[in-house]
Short mmCIF file of N, CA and C in Angstrom, two decimals:
data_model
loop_
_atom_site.label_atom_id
_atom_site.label_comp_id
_atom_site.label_asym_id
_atom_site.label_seq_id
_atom_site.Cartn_x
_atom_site.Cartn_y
_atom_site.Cartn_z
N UNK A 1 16.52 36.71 -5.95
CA UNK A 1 17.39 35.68 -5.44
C UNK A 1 17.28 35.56 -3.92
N UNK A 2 17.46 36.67 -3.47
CA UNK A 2 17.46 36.74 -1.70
C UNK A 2 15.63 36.05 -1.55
N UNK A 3 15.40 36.73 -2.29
CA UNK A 3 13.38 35.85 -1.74
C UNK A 3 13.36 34.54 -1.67
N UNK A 4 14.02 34.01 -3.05
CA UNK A 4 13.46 32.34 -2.72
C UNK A 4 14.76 32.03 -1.97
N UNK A 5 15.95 32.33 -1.49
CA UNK A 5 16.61 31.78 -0.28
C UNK A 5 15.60 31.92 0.64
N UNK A 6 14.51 33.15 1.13
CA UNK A 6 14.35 33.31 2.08
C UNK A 6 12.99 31.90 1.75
N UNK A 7 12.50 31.97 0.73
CA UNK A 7 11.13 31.09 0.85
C UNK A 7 11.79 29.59 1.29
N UNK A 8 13.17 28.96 0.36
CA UNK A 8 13.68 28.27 0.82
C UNK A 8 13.79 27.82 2.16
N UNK A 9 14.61 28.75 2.80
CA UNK A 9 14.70 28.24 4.48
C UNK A 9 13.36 28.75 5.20
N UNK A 10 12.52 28.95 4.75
CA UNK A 10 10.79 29.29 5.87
C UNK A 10 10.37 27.09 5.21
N UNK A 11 10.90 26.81 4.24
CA UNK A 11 10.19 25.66 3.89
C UNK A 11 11.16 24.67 4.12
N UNK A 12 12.23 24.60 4.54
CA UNK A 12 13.23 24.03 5.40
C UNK A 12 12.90 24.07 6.97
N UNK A 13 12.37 24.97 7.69
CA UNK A 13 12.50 25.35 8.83
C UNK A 13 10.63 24.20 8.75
N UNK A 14 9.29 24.94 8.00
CA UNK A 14 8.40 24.36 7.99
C UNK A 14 8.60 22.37 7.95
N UNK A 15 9.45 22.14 6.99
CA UNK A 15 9.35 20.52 7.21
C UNK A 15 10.42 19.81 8.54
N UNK A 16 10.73 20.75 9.36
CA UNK A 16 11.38 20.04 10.07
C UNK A 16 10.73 20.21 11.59
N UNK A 17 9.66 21.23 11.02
CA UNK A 17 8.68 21.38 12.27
C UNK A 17 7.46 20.61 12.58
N UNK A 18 7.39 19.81 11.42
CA UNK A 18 6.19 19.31 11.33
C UNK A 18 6.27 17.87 12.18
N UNK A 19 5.11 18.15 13.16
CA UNK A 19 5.21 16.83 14.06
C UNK A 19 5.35 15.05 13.25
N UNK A 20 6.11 14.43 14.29
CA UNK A 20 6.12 12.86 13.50
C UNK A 20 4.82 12.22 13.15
N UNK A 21 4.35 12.50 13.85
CA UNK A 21 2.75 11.89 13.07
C UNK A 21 2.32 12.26 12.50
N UNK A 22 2.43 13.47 11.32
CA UNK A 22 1.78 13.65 10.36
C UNK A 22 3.32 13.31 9.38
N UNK A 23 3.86 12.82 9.53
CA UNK A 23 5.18 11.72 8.79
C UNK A 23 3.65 10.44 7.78
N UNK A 24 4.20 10.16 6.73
CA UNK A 24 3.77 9.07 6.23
C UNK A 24 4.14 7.47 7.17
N UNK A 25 3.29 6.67 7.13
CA UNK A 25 3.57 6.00 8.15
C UNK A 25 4.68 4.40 7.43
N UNK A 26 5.85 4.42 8.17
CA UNK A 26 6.99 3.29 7.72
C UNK A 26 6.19 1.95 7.46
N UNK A 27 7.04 1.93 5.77
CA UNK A 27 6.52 0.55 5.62
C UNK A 27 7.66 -0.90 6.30
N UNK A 28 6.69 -1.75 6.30
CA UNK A 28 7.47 -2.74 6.97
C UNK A 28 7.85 -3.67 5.60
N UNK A 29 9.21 -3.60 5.66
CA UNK A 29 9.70 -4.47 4.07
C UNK A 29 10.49 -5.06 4.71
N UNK A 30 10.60 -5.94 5.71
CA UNK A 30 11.16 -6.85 5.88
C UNK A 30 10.49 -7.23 7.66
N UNK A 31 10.34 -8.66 7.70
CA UNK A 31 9.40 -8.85 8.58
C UNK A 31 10.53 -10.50 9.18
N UNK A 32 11.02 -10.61 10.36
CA UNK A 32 11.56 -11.68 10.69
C UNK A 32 11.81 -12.59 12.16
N UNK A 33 10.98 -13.96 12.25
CA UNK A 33 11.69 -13.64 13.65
C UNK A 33 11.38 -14.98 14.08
N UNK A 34 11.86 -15.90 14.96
CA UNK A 34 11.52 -17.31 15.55
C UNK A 34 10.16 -18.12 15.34
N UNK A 35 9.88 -18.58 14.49
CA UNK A 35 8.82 -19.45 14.96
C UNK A 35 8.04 -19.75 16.58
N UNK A 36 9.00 -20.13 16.82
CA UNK A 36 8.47 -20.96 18.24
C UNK A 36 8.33 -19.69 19.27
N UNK A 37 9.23 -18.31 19.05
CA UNK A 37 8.71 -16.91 20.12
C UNK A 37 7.68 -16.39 19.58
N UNK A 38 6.95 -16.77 18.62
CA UNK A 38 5.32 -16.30 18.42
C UNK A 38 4.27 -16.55 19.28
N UNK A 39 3.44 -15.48 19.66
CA UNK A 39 3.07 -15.62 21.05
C UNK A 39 1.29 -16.20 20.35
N UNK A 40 0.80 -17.04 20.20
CA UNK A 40 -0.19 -18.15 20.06
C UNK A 40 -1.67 -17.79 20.21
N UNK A 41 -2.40 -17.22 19.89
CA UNK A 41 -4.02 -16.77 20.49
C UNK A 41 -4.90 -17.59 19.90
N UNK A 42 -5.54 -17.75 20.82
CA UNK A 42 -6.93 -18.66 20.25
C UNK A 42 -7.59 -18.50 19.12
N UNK A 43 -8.23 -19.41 18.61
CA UNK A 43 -8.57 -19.12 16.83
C UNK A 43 -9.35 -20.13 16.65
N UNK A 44 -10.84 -20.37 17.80
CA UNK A 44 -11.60 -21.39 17.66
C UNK A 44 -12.35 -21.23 16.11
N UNK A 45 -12.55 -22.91 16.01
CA UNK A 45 -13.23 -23.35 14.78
C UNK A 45 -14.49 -23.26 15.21
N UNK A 46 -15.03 -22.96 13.61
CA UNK A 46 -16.76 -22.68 13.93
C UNK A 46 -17.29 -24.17 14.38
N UNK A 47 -18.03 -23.60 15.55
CA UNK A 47 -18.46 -25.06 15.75
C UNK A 47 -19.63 -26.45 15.10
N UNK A 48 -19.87 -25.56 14.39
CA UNK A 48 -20.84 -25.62 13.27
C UNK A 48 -19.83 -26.97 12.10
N UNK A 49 -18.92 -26.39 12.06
CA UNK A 49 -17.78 -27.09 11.00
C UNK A 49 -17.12 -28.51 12.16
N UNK A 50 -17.26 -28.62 13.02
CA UNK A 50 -16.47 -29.84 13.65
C UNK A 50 -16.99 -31.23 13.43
N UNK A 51 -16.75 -32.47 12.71
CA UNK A 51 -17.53 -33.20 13.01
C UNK A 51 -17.30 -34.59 13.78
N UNK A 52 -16.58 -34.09 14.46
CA UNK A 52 -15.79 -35.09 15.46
C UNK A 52 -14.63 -34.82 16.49
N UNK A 53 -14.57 -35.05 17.85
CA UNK A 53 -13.24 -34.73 18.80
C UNK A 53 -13.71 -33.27 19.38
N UNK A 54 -12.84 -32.66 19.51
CA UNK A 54 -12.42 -31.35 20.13
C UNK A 54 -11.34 -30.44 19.60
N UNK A 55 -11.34 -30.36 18.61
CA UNK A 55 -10.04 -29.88 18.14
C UNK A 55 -9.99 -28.12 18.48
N UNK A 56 -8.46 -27.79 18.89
CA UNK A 56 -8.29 -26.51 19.86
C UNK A 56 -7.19 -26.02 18.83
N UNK A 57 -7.77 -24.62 18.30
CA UNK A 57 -6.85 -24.31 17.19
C UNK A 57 -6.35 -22.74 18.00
N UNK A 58 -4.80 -22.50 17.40
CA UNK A 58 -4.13 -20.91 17.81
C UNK A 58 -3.57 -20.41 16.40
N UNK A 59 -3.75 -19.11 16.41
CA UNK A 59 -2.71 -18.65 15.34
C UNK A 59 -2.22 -17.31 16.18
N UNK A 60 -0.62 -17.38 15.21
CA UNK A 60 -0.05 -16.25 15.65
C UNK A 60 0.06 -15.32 14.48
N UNK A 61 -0.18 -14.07 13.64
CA UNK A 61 0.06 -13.38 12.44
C UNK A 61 1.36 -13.04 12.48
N UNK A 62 2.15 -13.50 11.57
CA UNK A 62 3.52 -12.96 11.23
C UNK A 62 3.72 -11.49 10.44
N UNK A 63 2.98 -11.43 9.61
CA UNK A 63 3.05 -10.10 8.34
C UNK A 63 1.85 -10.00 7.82
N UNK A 64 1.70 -8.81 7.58
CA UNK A 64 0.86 -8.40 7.01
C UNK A 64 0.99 -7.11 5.53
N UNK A 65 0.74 -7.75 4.48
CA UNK A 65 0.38 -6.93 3.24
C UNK A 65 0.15 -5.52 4.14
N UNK A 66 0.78 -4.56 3.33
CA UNK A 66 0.34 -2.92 3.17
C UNK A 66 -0.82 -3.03 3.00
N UNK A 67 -1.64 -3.68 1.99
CA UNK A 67 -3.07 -3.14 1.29
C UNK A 67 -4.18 -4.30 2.62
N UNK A 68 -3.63 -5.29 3.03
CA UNK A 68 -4.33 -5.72 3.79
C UNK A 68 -5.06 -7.16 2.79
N UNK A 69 -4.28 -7.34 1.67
CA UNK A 69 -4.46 -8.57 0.84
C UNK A 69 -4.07 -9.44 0.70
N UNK A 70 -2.90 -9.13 1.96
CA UNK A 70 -2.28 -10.51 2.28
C UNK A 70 -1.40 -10.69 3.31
N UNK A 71 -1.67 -12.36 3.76
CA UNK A 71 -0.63 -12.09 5.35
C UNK A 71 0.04 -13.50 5.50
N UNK A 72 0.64 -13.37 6.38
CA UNK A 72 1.32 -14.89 7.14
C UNK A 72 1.45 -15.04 8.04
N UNK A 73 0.71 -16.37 8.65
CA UNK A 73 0.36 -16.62 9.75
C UNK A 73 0.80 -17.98 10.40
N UNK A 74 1.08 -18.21 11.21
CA UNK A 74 1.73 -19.54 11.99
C UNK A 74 0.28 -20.24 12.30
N UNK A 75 -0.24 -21.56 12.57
CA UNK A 75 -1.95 -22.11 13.03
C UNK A 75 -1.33 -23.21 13.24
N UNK A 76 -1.87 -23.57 14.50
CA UNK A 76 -2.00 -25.19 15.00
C UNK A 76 -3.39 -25.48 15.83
N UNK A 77 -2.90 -26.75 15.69
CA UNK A 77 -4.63 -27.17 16.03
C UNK A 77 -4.24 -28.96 16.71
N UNK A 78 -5.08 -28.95 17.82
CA UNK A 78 -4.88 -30.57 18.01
C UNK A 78 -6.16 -31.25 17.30
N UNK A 79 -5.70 -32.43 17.82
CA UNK A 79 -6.84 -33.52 17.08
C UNK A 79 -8.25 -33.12 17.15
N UNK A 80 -8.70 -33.77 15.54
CA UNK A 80 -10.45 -33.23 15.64
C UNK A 80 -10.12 -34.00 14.25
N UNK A 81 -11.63 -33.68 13.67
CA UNK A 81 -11.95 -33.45 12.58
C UNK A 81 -12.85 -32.61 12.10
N UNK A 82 -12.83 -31.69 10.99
CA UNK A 82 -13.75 -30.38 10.80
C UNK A 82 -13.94 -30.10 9.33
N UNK A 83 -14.75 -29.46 9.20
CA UNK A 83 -14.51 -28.81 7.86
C UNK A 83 -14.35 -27.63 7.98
N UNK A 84 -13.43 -26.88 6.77
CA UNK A 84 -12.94 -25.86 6.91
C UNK A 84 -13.06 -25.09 5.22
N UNK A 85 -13.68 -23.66 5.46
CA UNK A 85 -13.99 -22.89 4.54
C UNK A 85 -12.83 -21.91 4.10
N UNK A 86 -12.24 -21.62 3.22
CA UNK A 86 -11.63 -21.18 2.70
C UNK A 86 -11.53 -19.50 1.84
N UNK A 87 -11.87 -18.82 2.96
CA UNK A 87 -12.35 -17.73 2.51
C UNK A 87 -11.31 -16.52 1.62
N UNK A 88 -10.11 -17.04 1.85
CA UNK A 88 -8.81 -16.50 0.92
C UNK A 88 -8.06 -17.59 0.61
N UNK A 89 -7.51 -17.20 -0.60
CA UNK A 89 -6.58 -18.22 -1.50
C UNK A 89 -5.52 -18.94 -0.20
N UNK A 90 -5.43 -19.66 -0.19
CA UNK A 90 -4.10 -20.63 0.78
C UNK A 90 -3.39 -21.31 0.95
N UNK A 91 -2.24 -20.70 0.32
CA UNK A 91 -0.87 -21.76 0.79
C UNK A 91 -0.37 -22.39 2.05
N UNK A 92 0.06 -23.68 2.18
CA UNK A 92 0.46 -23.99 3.56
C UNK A 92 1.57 -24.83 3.41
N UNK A 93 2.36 -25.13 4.52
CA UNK A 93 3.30 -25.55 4.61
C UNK A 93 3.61 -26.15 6.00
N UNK A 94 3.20 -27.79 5.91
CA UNK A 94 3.23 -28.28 6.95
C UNK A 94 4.32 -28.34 7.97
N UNK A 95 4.40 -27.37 9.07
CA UNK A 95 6.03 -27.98 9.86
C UNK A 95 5.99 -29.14 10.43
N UNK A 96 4.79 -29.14 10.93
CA UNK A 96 4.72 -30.49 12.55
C UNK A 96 3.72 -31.14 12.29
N UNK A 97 3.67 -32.72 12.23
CA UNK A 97 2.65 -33.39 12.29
C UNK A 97 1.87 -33.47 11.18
N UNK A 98 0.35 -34.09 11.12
CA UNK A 98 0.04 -34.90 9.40
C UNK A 98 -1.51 -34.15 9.75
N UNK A 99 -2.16 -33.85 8.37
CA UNK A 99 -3.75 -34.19 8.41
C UNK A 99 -3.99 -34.45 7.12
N UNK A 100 -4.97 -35.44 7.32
CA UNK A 100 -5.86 -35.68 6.12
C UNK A 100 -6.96 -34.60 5.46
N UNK A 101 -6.90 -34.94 4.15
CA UNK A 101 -7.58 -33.79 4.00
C UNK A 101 -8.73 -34.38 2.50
N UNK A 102 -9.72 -33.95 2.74
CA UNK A 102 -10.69 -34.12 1.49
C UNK A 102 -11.17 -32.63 0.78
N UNK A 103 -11.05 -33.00 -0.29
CA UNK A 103 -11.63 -31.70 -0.86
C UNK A 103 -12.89 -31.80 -1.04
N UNK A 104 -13.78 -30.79 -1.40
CA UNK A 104 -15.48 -30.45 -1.74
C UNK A 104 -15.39 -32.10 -3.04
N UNK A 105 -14.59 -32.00 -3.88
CA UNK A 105 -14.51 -32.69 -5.50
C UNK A 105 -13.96 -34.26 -5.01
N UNK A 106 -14.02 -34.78 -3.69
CA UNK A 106 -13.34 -36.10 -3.31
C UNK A 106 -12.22 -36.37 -2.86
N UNK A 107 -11.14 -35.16 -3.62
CA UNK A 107 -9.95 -35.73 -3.30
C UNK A 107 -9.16 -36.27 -1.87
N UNK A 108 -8.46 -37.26 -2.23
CA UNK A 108 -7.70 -37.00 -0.47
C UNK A 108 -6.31 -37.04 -0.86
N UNK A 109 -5.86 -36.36 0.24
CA UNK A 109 -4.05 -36.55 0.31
C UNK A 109 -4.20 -36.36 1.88
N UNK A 110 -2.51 -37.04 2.40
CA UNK A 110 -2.22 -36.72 3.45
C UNK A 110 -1.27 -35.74 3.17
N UNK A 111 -0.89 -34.77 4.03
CA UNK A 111 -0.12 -33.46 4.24
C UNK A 111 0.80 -33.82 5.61
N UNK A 112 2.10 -33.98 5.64
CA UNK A 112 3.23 -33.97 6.64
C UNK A 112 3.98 -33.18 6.41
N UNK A 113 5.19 -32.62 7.55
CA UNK A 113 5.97 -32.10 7.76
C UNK A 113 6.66 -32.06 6.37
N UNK A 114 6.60 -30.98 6.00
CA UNK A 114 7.38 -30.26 4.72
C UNK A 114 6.62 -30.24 3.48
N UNK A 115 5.39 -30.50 3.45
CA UNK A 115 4.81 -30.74 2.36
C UNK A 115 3.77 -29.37 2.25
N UNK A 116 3.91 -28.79 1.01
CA UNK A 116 3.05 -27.40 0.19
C UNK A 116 2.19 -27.86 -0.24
N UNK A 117 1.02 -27.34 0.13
CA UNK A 117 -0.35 -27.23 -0.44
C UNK A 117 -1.25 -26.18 -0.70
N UNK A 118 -2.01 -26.05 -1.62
CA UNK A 118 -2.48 -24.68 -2.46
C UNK A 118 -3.97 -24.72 -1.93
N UNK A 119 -4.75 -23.96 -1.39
CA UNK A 119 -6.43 -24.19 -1.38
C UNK A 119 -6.57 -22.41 -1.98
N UNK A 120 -7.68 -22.83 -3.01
CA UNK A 120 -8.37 -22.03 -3.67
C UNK A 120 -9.18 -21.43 -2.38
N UNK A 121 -9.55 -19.58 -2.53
CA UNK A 121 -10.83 -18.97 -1.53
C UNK A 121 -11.75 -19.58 -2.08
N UNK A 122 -12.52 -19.60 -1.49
CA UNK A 122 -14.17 -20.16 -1.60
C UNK A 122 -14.49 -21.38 -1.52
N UNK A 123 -13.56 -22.31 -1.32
CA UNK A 123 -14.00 -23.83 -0.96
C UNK A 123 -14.03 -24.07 0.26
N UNK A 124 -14.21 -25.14 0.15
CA UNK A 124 -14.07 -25.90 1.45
C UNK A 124 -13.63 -27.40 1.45
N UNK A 125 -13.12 -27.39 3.03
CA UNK A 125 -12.27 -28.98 3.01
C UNK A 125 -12.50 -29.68 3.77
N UNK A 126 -12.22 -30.86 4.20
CA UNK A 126 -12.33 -31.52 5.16
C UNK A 126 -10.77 -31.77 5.89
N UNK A 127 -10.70 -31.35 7.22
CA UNK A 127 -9.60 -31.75 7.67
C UNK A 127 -9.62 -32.55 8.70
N UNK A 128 -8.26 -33.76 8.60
CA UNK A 128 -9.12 -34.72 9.99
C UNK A 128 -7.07 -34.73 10.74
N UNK A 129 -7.15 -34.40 11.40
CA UNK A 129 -5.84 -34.01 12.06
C UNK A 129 -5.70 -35.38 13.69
N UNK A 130 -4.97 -36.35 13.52
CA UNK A 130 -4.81 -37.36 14.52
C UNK A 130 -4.45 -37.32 15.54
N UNK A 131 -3.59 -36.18 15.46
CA UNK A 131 -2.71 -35.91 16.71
C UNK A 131 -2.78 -34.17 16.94
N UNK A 132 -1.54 -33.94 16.13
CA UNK A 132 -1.01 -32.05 16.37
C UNK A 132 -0.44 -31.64 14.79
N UNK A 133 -1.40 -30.79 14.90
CA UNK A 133 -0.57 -30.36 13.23
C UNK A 133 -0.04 -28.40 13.62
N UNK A 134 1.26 -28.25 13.12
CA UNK A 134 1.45 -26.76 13.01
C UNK A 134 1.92 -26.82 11.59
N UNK A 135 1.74 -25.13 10.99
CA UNK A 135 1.61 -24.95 9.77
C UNK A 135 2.17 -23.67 9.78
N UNK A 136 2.61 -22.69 8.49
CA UNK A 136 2.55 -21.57 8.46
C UNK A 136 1.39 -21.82 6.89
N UNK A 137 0.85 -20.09 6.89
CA UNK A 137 -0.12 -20.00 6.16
C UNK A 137 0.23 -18.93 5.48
N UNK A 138 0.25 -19.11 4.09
CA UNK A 138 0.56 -17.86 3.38
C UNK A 138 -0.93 -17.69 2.48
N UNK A 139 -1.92 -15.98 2.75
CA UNK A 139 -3.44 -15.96 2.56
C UNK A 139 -2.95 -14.90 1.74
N UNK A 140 -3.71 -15.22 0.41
CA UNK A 140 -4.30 -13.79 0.17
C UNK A 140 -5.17 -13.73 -0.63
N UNK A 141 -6.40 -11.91 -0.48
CA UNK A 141 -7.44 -12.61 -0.46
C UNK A 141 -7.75 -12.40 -2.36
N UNK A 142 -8.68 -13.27 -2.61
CA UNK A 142 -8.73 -13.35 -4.03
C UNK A 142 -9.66 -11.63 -4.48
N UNK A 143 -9.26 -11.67 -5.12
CA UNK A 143 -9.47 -10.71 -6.53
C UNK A 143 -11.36 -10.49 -7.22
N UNK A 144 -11.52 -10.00 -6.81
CA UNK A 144 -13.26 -9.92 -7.13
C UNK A 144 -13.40 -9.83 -8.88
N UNK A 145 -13.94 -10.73 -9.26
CA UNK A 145 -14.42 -11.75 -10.87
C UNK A 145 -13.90 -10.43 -11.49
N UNK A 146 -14.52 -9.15 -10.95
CA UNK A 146 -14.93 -8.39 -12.68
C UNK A 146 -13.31 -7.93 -12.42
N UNK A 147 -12.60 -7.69 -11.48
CA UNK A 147 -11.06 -7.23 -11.70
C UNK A 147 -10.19 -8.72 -12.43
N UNK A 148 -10.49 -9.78 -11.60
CA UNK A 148 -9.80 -10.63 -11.94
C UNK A 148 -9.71 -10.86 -13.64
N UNK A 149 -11.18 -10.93 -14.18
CA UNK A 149 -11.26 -10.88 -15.72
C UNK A 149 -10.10 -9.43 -16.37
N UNK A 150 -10.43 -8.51 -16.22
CA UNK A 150 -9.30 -7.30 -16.74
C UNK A 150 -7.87 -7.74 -16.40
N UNK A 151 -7.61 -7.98 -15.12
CA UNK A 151 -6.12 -8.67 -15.09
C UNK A 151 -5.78 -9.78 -16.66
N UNK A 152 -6.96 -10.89 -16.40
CA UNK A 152 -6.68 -11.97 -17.26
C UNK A 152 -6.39 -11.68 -19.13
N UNK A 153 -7.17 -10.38 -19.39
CA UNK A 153 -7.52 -9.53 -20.52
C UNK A 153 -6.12 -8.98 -20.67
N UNK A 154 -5.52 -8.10 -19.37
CA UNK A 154 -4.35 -7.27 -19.84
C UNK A 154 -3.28 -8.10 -20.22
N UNK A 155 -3.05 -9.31 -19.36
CA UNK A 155 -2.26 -10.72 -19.58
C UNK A 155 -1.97 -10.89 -20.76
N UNK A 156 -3.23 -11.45 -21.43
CA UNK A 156 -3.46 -11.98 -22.60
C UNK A 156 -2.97 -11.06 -23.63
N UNK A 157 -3.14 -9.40 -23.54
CA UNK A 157 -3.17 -8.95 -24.42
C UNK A 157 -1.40 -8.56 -24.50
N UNK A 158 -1.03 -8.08 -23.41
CA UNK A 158 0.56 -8.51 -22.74
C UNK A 158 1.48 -9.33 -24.23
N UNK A 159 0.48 -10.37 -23.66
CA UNK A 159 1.52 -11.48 -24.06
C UNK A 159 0.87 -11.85 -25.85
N UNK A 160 0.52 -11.02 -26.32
CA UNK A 160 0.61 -10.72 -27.52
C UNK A 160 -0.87 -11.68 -28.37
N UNK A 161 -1.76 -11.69 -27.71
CA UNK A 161 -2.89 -12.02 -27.77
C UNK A 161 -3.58 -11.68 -28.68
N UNK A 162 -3.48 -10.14 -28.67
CA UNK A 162 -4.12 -9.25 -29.71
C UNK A 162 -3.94 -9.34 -30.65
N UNK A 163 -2.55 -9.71 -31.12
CA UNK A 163 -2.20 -9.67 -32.53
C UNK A 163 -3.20 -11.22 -33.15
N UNK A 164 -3.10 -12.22 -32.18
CA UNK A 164 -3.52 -13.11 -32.84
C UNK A 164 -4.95 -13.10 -33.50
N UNK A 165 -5.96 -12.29 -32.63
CA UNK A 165 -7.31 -11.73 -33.00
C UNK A 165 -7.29 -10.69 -33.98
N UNK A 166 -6.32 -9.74 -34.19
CA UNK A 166 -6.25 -9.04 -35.42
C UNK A 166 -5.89 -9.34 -36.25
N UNK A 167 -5.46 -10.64 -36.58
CA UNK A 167 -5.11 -11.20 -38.27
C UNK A 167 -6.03 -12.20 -38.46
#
């Protein structure tokens, strides 16, 4: 009895000695704060992708995923027109101002202040912005085929899939 009191407080005394940096490092579960006090860094477009104007783009990162699969980011950009590649899945959400937009498949819509839009990773778009557009961007990055298929498999089988193939 007296031993493991004593092992007790040597392993009481050990975890309270142990420097903060070898602490696991705090997750951030809650992330909040002004729009407009986000401090703005340059975030030129490839120039390769412009096909018209000058357009001068900033983003500021709001959050960032633990695993690094996903983030949110504030982006504005003045007038141009460009195309733009889509290298993670992308939600947006227009605050300020309009752009046109074409997809790879034709489509067009215009996008204004308050309006959600979805872009798949791996495409690409055409954006033609008249004036000033700001946005927040919610990215994350897609799922590589052979995981994405097992997700789609466990889904299916989830949701009672299996049974239908076994009768």
């Amino acid at each position: 009895m007296v031993l493991k009191l004593m092992l007790a407080s040597m392993a009481a005394f050990a975890a309270r000695a142990v420097p903060v940096v070898a602490a696991l490092p705090q997750s951030k579960s809650f992330v909040a704060g002004a729009s407009g006090e986000m401090e703005m860094q340059p975030s030129p477009i490839e120039p390769s992708w412009i096909l018209a104007g000058d357009p001068v783009a900033r983003i500021a990162e709001h959050s960032r995923g633990q695993d690094d699969a996903a983030m949110t980011a504030l982006w504005d950009c003045t007038a141009g027109e460009f195309r733009w590649y889509f290298g993670w899945d992308e939600t947006v959400m227009i605050l300020e101002g309009e752009v046109h937009i074409t997809t790879e498949d034709g489509v067009e819509r215009t996008l204004s202040a308050g309006d959600v839009a979805y872009f798949a990773g791996g495409t690409w778009a055409t954006w033609r912005i008249d004036r000033y557009l700001r946005k927040v961007a919610f990215l994350r990055k897609p799922f590589p085929k052979p995981l994405t298929m097992a997700y789609r498999l466990r889904n299916f089988v989830r949701q009672g899939g299996a049974q239908g193939l076994a009768a």
